[in-house]
PDB file of C-alpha atoms in Angstrom:
ATOM      1  CA  MET A   1     205.745 -65.465 122.532  1.00  0.00           C
ATOM      2  CA  THR A   2     204.313 -67.819 125.156  1.00  0.00           C
ATOM      3  CA  THR A   3     201.361 -67.399 127.267  1.00  0.00           C
ATOM      4  CA  SER A   4     201.216 -68.736 130.842  1.00  0.00           C
ATOM      5  CA  ILE A   5     197.461 -70.711 132.001  1.00  0.00           C
ATOM      6  CA  LYS A   6     197.425 -71.331 135.052  1.00  0.00           C
ATOM      7  CA  ARG A   7     194.787 -73.615 135.746  1.00  0.00           C
ATOM      8  CA  LEU A   8     191.307 -73.590 138.165  1.00  0.00           C
ATOM      9  CA  PRO A   9     191.411 -74.975 141.283  1.00  0.00           C
ATOM     10  CA  LYS A  10     189.280 -77.855 141.080  1.00  0.00           C
ATOM     11  CA  ARG A  11     186.652 -77.891 143.157  1.00  0.00           C
ATOM     12  CA  MET A  12     185.795 -79.864 146.483  1.00  0.00           C
ATOM     13  CA  PRO A  13     183.955 -82.702 145.824  1.00  0.00           C
ATOM     14  CA  ALA A  14     180.653 -83.527 147.398  1.00  0.00           C
ATOM     15  CA  TRP A  15     181.729 -86.968 149.403  1.00  0.00           C
ATOM     16  CA  ALA A  16     184.622 -84.038 151.166  1.00  0.00           C
ATOM     17  CA  LYS A  17     182.587 -81.799 151.582  1.00  0.00           C
ATOM     18  CA  ALA A  18     180.747 -84.213 153.705  1.00  0.00           C
ATOM     19  CA  ILE A  19     182.669 -85.783 155.401  1.00  0.00           C
ATOM     20  CA  THR A  20     184.847 -82.130 156.942  1.00  0.00           C
ATOM     21  CA  ALA A  21     180.858 -81.397 157.730  1.00  0.00           C
ATOM     22  CA  VAL A  22     180.658 -83.607 160.451  1.00  0.00           C
ATOM     23  CA  VAL A  23     184.183 -83.348 161.147  1.00  0.00           C
ATOM     24  CA  LEU A  24     183.462 -79.962 161.640  1.00  0.00           C
ATOM     25  CA  VAL A  25     179.764 -81.005 164.475  1.00  0.00           C
ATOM     26  CA  LEU A  26     181.949 -83.046 166.074  1.00  0.00           C
ATOM     27  CA  VAL A  27     184.305 -80.963 166.788  1.00  0.00           C
ATOM     28  CA  VAL A  28     181.943 -78.834 167.594  1.00  0.00           C
ATOM     29  CA  LEU A  29     180.691 -81.693 169.789  1.00  0.00           C
ATOM     30  CA  PHE A  30     183.626 -82.176 171.567  1.00  0.00           C
ATOM     31  CA  ALA A  31     184.711 -78.944 171.994  1.00  0.00           C
ATOM     32  CA  GLY A  32     180.940 -78.111 173.904  1.00  0.00           C
ATOM     33  CA  LEU A  33     181.404 -81.635 175.970  1.00  0.00           C
ATOM     34  CA  ARG A  34     184.931 -81.156 177.295  1.00  0.00           C
ATOM     35  CA  LEU A  35     183.736 -76.959 178.024  1.00  0.00           C
ATOM     36  CA  ALA A  36     181.213 -79.261 180.552  1.00  0.00           C
ATOM     37  CA  VAL A  37     184.040 -81.366 182.021  1.00  0.00           C
ATOM     38  CA  LEU A  38     186.402 -79.323 183.195  1.00  0.00           C
ATOM     39  CA  PRO A  39     185.930 -76.758 185.565  1.00  0.00           C
ATOM     40  CA  GLY A  40     187.239 -74.240 184.428  1.00  0.00           C
ATOM     41  CA  LEU A  41     186.520 -73.836 181.067  1.00  0.00           C
ATOM     42  CA  ARG A  42     183.188 -74.117 181.976  1.00  0.00           C
ATOM     43  CA  ASP A  43     183.167 -70.908 184.845  1.00  0.00           C
ATOM     44  CA  LEU A  44     184.846 -69.700 182.120  1.00  0.00           C
ATOM     45  CA  PHE A  45     182.553 -69.740 178.655  1.00  0.00           C
ATOM     46  CA  GLY A  46     179.351 -70.854 182.123  1.00  0.00           C
ATOM     47  CA  THR A  47     176.075 -69.372 181.950  1.00  0.00           C
ATOM     48  CA  GLN A  48     174.751 -67.538 185.058  1.00  0.00           C
ATOM     49  CA  THR A  49     170.743 -66.955 186.262  1.00  0.00           C
ATOM     50  CA  HIS A  50     169.111 -63.910 186.694  1.00  0.00           C
ATOM     51  CA  ASP A  51     165.437 -63.946 187.977  1.00  0.00           C
ATOM     52  CA  ARG A  52     163.899 -61.741 186.020  1.00  0.00           C
ATOM     53  CA  SER A  53     159.896 -62.867 187.040  1.00  0.00           C
ATOM     54  CA  GLY A  54     157.666 -60.028 188.333  1.00  0.00           C
ATOM     55  CA  PRO A  55     155.553 -60.044 191.622  1.00  0.00           C
ATOM     56  CA  ALA A  56     152.769 -62.503 192.348  1.00  0.00           C
ATOM     57  CA  LEU A  57     149.445 -61.224 191.978  1.00  0.00           C
ATOM     58  CA  LEU A  58     146.583 -62.405 194.047  1.00  0.00           C
ATOM     59  CA  LYS A  59     143.828 -63.628 192.549  1.00  0.00           C
ATOM     60  CA  SER A  60     141.213 -64.840 195.256  1.00  0.00           C
ATOM     61  CA  ILE A  61     141.254 -65.429 198.532  1.00  0.00           C
ATOM     62  CA  GLN A  62     139.079 -68.607 199.594  1.00  0.00           C
ATOM     63  CA  ASP A  63     138.007 -69.172 203.062  1.00  0.00           C
ATOM     64  CA  MET A  64     138.659 -72.331 204.729  1.00  0.00           C
ATOM     65  CA  SER A  65     137.189 -74.618 206.466  1.00  0.00           C
ATOM     66  CA  ARG A  66     138.051 -77.629 206.733  1.00  0.00           C
ATOM     67  CA  TYR A  67     140.285 -79.163 209.651  1.00  0.00           C
ATOM     68  CA  ASP A  68     143.851 -80.772 208.549  1.00  0.00           C
ATOM     69  CA  ALA A  69     143.951 -83.570 210.380  1.00  0.00           C
ATOM     70  CA  ALA A  70     146.024 -86.065 209.031  1.00  0.00           C
ATOM     71  CA  SER A  71     149.196 -85.437 205.886  1.00  0.00           C
ATOM     72  CA  GLY A  72     151.057 -88.431 204.772  1.00  0.00           C
ATOM     73  CA  ASN A  73     154.433 -88.885 203.537  1.00  0.00           C
ATOM     74  CA  PHE A  74     154.414 -90.955 200.420  1.00  0.00           C
ATOM     75  CA  GLN A  75     157.596 -91.678 197.744  1.00  0.00           C
ATOM     76  CA  VAL A  76     157.629 -94.256 194.689  1.00  0.00           C
ATOM     77  CA  VAL A  77     159.870 -94.967 192.406  1.00  0.00           C
ATOM     78  CA  VAL A  78     159.095 -94.509 187.831  1.00  0.00           C
ATOM     79  CA  ASP A  79     160.480 -96.576 185.512  1.00  0.00           C
ATOM     80  CA  LEU A  80     158.985 -95.233 183.061  1.00  0.00           C
ATOM     81  CA  GLU A  81     159.856 -96.767 179.284  1.00  0.00           C
ATOM     82  CA  LYS A  82     158.678 -95.565 175.613  1.00  0.00           C
ATOM     83  CA  ASP A  83     159.152 -98.475 172.434  1.00  0.00           C
ATOM     84  CA  ALA A  84     159.559 -97.320 169.157  1.00  0.00           C
ATOM     85  CA  LYS A  85     157.105 -99.753 166.997  1.00  0.00           C
ATOM     86  CA  TYR A  86     159.699-101.091 164.338  1.00  0.00           C
ATOM     87  CA  LEU A  87     163.179 -99.496 165.967  1.00  0.00           C
ATOM     88  CA  PRO A  88     165.653-100.994 168.722  1.00  0.00           C
ATOM     89  CA  ASP A  89     165.970 -99.156 171.623  1.00  0.00           C
ATOM     90  CA  ALA A  90     168.938 -97.296 170.496  1.00  0.00           C
ATOM     91  CA  ILE A  91     168.112 -95.943 167.365  1.00  0.00           C
ATOM     92  CA  ARG A  92     164.297 -94.909 169.285  1.00  0.00           C
ATOM     93  CA  GLY A  93     163.067 -94.605 172.879  1.00  0.00           C
ATOM     94  CA  THR A  94     163.434 -93.456 175.701  1.00  0.00           C
ATOM     95  CA  ARG A  95     163.399 -94.415 179.904  1.00  0.00           C
ATOM     96  CA  THR A  96     163.512 -92.873 182.990  1.00  0.00           C
ATOM     97  CA  LEU A  97     164.105 -94.129 186.740  1.00  0.00           C
ATOM     98  CA  TYR A  98     162.345 -90.509 188.627  1.00  0.00           C
ATOM     99  CA  VAL A  99     162.371 -91.049 192.468  1.00  0.00           C
ATOM    100  CA  GLY A 100     158.887 -88.941 193.640  1.00  0.00           C
ATOM    101  CA  ALA A 101     158.402 -88.082 197.151  1.00  0.00           C
ATOM    102  CA  GLY A 102     155.294 -85.750 198.067  1.00  0.00           C
ATOM    103  CA  THR A 103     152.722 -85.273 200.588  1.00  0.00           C
ATOM    104  CA  VAL A 104     148.767 -85.893 200.508  1.00  0.00           C
ATOM    105  CA  GLU A 105     147.227 -83.996 203.501  1.00  0.00           C
ATOM    106  CA  ALA A 106     143.970 -86.012 204.844  1.00  0.00           C
ATOM    107  CA  TYR A 107     141.065 -84.079 206.508  1.00  0.00           C
ATOM    108  CA  VAL A 108     137.878 -83.596 207.119  1.00  0.00           C
ATOM    109  CA  ASP A 109     135.303 -80.864 206.158  1.00  0.00           C
ATOM    110  CA  LEU A 110     133.039 -79.107 209.452  1.00  0.00           C
ATOM    111  CA  GLY A 111     131.698 -76.322 206.543  1.00  0.00           C
ATOM    112  CA  SER A 112     129.331 -78.636 205.481  1.00  0.00           C
ATOM    113  CA  LEU A 113     127.711 -79.626 209.033  1.00  0.00           C
ATOM    114  CA  ALA A 114     123.386 -78.506 210.301  1.00  0.00           C
ATOM    115  CA  LYS A 115     122.036 -78.132 212.328  1.00  0.00           C
ATOM    116  CA  LYS A 116     121.229 -81.512 212.503  1.00  0.00           C
ATOM    117  CA  ASP A 117     124.013 -82.499 212.872  1.00  0.00           C
ATOM    118  CA  VAL A 118     124.986 -81.242 216.559  1.00  0.00           C
ATOM    119  CA  THR A 119     122.973 -81.910 219.109  1.00  0.00           C
ATOM    120  CA  VAL A 120     123.239 -80.597 222.644  1.00  0.00           C
ATOM    121  CA  ASP A 121     121.416 -80.916 225.969  1.00  0.00           C
ATOM    122  CA  ALA A 122     119.429 -78.894 228.084  1.00  0.00           C
ATOM    123  CA  ASP A 123     122.452 -78.322 230.714  1.00  0.00           C
ATOM    124  CA  ARG A 124     124.557 -78.121 228.220  1.00  0.00           C
ATOM    125  CA  THR A 125     126.584 -81.397 229.715  1.00  0.00           C
ATOM    126  CA  THR A 126     126.248 -83.500 226.764  1.00  0.00           C
ATOM    127  CA  ALA A 127     126.810 -82.693 222.703  1.00  0.00           C
ATOM    128  CA  THR A 128     126.587 -85.239 219.841  1.00  0.00           C
ATOM    129  CA  LEU A 129     128.118 -84.864 216.894  1.00  0.00           C
ATOM    130  CA  ARG A 130     127.437 -85.882 212.958  1.00  0.00           C
ATOM    131  CA  LEU A 131     130.682 -85.972 210.540  1.00  0.00           C
ATOM    132  CA  PRO A 132     131.847 -86.872 207.158  1.00  0.00           C
ATOM    133  CA  HIS A 133     133.561 -89.120 206.957  1.00  0.00           C
ATOM    134  CA  ALA A 134     136.873 -87.784 205.596  1.00  0.00           C
ATOM    135  CA  PHE A 135     138.653 -87.219 202.199  1.00  0.00           C
ATOM    136  CA  LEU A 136     142.433 -86.635 200.667  1.00  0.00           C
ATOM    137  CA  GLY A 137     143.644 -83.749 198.932  1.00  0.00           C
ATOM    138  CA  LYS A 138     145.426 -83.466 196.647  1.00  0.00           C
ATOM    139  CA  PRO A 139     148.481 -85.312 195.816  1.00  0.00           C
ATOM    140  CA  ALA A 140     151.828 -82.869 195.744  1.00  0.00           C
ATOM    141  CA  LEU A 141     154.913 -83.446 194.558  1.00  0.00           C
ATOM    142  CA  ASP A 142     157.956 -82.051 196.731  1.00  0.00           C
ATOM    143  CA  PRO A 143     160.562 -80.592 194.175  1.00  0.00           C
ATOM    144  CA  ASN A 144     163.547 -80.909 196.600  1.00  0.00           C
ATOM    145  CA  ARG A 145     162.439 -84.582 197.469  1.00  0.00           C
ATOM    146  CA  SER A 146     162.468 -85.847 193.719  1.00  0.00           C
ATOM    147  CA  TYR A 147     164.372 -86.779 191.688  1.00  0.00           C
ATOM    148  CA  ALA A 148     165.227 -88.758 188.403  1.00  0.00           C
ATOM    149  CA  VAL A 149     168.492 -91.536 189.255  1.00  0.00           C
ATOM    150  CA  SER A 150     169.250 -92.229 185.538  1.00  0.00           C
ATOM    151  CA  LYS A 151     168.225 -91.341 181.541  1.00  0.00           C
ATOM    152  CA  GLN A 152     168.347 -93.997 178.823  1.00  0.00           C
ATOM    153  CA  ARG A 153     167.365 -92.069 174.968  1.00  0.00           C
ATOM    154  CA  GLY A 154     167.749 -93.595 171.422  1.00  0.00           C
ATOM    155  CA  LEU A 155     169.941 -92.208 169.168  1.00  0.00           C
ATOM    156  CA  LEU A 156     166.620 -90.129 167.616  1.00  0.00           C
ATOM    157  CA  ASP A 157     166.213 -88.657 170.708  1.00  0.00           C
ATOM    158  CA  ARG A 158     169.098 -87.560 171.739  1.00  0.00           C
ATOM    159  CA  LEU A 159     169.626 -84.880 168.687  1.00  0.00           C
ATOM    160  CA  GLY A 160     165.560 -83.890 169.639  1.00  0.00           C
ATOM    161  CA  ASP A 161     166.922 -82.468 172.263  1.00  0.00           C
ATOM    162  CA  PHE A 162     170.423 -81.005 171.464  1.00  0.00           C
ATOM    163  CA  PHE A 163     168.050 -78.718 169.132  1.00  0.00           C
ATOM    164  CA  SER A 164     165.420 -78.707 171.491  1.00  0.00           C
ATOM    165  CA  ASP A 165     164.094 -78.407 174.455  1.00  0.00           C
ATOM    166  CA  ASN A 166     161.973 -81.473 175.546  1.00  0.00           C
ATOM    167  CA  PRO A 167     159.981 -80.725 179.136  1.00  0.00           C
ATOM    168  CA  ASP A 168     157.158 -83.595 178.551  1.00  0.00           C
ATOM    169  CA  SER A 169     159.470 -85.963 179.648  1.00  0.00           C
ATOM    170  CA  GLU A 170     160.087 -84.908 183.474  1.00  0.00           C
ATOM    171  CA  GLN A 171     156.405 -83.892 183.151  1.00  0.00           C
ATOM    172  CA  ALA A 172     154.823 -87.572 182.301  1.00  0.00           C
ATOM    173  CA  VAL A 173     156.713 -89.666 185.134  1.00  0.00           C
ATOM    174  CA  GLN A 174     155.860 -86.141 187.104  1.00  0.00           C
ATOM    175  CA  LYS A 175     152.567 -87.244 186.914  1.00  0.00           C
ATOM    176  CA  LEU A 176     152.526 -91.003 187.290  1.00  0.00           C
ATOM    177  CA  ALA A 177     154.455 -90.093 190.078  1.00  0.00           C
ATOM    178  CA  VAL A 178     151.720 -87.844 191.642  1.00  0.00           C
ATOM    179  CA  LYS A 179     149.148 -90.607 190.685  1.00  0.00           C
ATOM    180  CA  HIS A 180     150.889 -93.359 192.227  1.00  0.00           C
ATOM    181  CA  ILE A 181     151.835 -91.750 195.337  1.00  0.00           C
ATOM    182  CA  GLY A 182     147.627 -91.186 194.564  1.00  0.00           C
ATOM    183  CA  ASP A 183     147.144 -94.740 194.719  1.00  0.00           C
ATOM    184  CA  ALA A 184     149.320 -95.440 197.524  1.00  0.00           C
ATOM    185  CA  ALA A 185     147.351 -92.924 200.010  1.00  0.00           C
ATOM    186  CA  LYS A 186     144.049 -94.356 198.758  1.00  0.00           C
ATOM    187  CA  ASP A 187     144.270 -97.549 200.590  1.00  0.00           C
ATOM    188  CA  SER A 188     146.767 -96.419 203.345  1.00  0.00           C
ATOM    189  CA  GLU A 189     145.082 -95.934 206.495  1.00  0.00           C
ATOM    190  CA  LEU A 190     145.075 -92.407 206.073  1.00  0.00           C
ATOM    191  CA  THR A 191     141.618 -91.338 205.962  1.00  0.00           C
ATOM    192  CA  LYS A 192     141.261 -92.606 209.444  1.00  0.00           C
ATOM    193  CA  ARG A 193     143.667 -91.626 210.617  1.00  0.00           C
ATOM    194  CA  ALA A 194     142.419 -88.565 209.969  1.00  0.00           C
ATOM    195  CA  GLU A 195     139.211 -89.793 211.566  1.00  0.00           C
ATOM    196  CA  GLU A 196     140.609 -90.424 215.145  1.00  0.00           C
ATOM    197  CA  ASN A 197     143.168 -86.742 214.871  1.00  0.00           C
ATOM    198  CA  THR A 198     139.857 -85.125 214.630  1.00  0.00           C
ATOM    199  CA  THR A 199     138.160 -86.644 217.118  1.00  0.00           C
ATOM    200  CA  GLY A 200     140.004 -85.822 219.996  1.00  0.00           C
ATOM    201  CA  MET A 201     140.804 -82.437 218.621  1.00  0.00           C
ATOM    202  CA  LEU A 202     136.539 -81.299 219.240  1.00  0.00           C
ATOM    203  CA  ASP A 203     136.826 -84.038 222.337  1.00  0.00           C
ATOM    204  CA  GLY A 204     139.409 -81.827 224.378  1.00  0.00           C
ATOM    205  CA  LEU A 205     137.810 -78.229 222.483  1.00  0.00           C
ATOM    206  CA  LEU A 206     134.150 -79.575 224.136  1.00  0.00           C
ATOM    207  CA  ARG A 207     135.790 -80.702 227.036  1.00  0.00           C
ATOM    208  CA  SER A 208     137.933 -77.588 227.923  1.00  0.00           C
ATOM    209  CA  LEU A 209     134.461 -75.525 227.585  1.00  0.00           C
ATOM    210  CA  GLY A 210     132.570 -77.208 230.026  1.00  0.00           C
ATOM    211  CA  PHE A 211     131.076 -80.420 228.123  1.00  0.00           C
ATOM    212  CA  LYS A 212     131.169 -83.960 230.392  1.00  0.00           C
ATOM    213  CA  GLU A 213     130.497 -85.794 227.874  1.00  0.00           C
ATOM    214  CA  VAL A 214     131.615 -85.602 224.258  1.00  0.00           C
ATOM    215  CA  SER A 215     130.011 -87.839 221.379  1.00  0.00           C
ATOM    216  CA  VAL A 216     132.034 -87.902 217.393  1.00  0.00           C
ATOM    217  CA  SER A 217     130.436 -89.993 214.991  1.00  0.00           C
ATOM    218  CA  TYR A 218     131.300 -90.139 211.098  1.00  0.00           C
ATOM    219  CA  GLY A 219     129.136 -90.756 207.647  1.00  0.00           C
ATOM    220  CA  ALA A 220     127.646 -89.736 204.918  1.00  0.00           C
TER     221      ALA A 220
END
């Protein structure tokens, strides 16, 4: 009597398992790319955005005593590049080209005036005012007019972005854009224009109240 012996299935070699895993990863990535490219598939398997934010809470109220006399619109092109010391850019490194647009306000602080800074003659026909020099407010970046033109990333950076969000790269170019806009405002004549506008506003206001001569000067 003979008994047939079934052969046990051979185990898959380690190199074959590695190749299979790589192929599966490539298939998943390719499928995701096709879903993003094809409009119909993207709408079918796309995501929806729901705003579930709570109501905004009023934390504090601050009385304003400044006169916003001028506003400047600025635009800057930020070219930010980060390299690794011993790796080529294709492996590790980022370069972002970002257009930042924002505004800077120039104002005169009228709340710091003392009695000695305002002089009125007995006939109330002449007024002399001494105001502090105009200041620049903080630059405000406009998200509706700011955008990234291009982003170049190395292989390791792309893999890192694939597995986790990286908001630091966007924040870095935004902070740099705000800095450049602030520096441009300092080099401009925005404060000079603010003082001219403040002088015109006060001159018109006091003359409407019956003053014939109005003198406005600026100093510390």
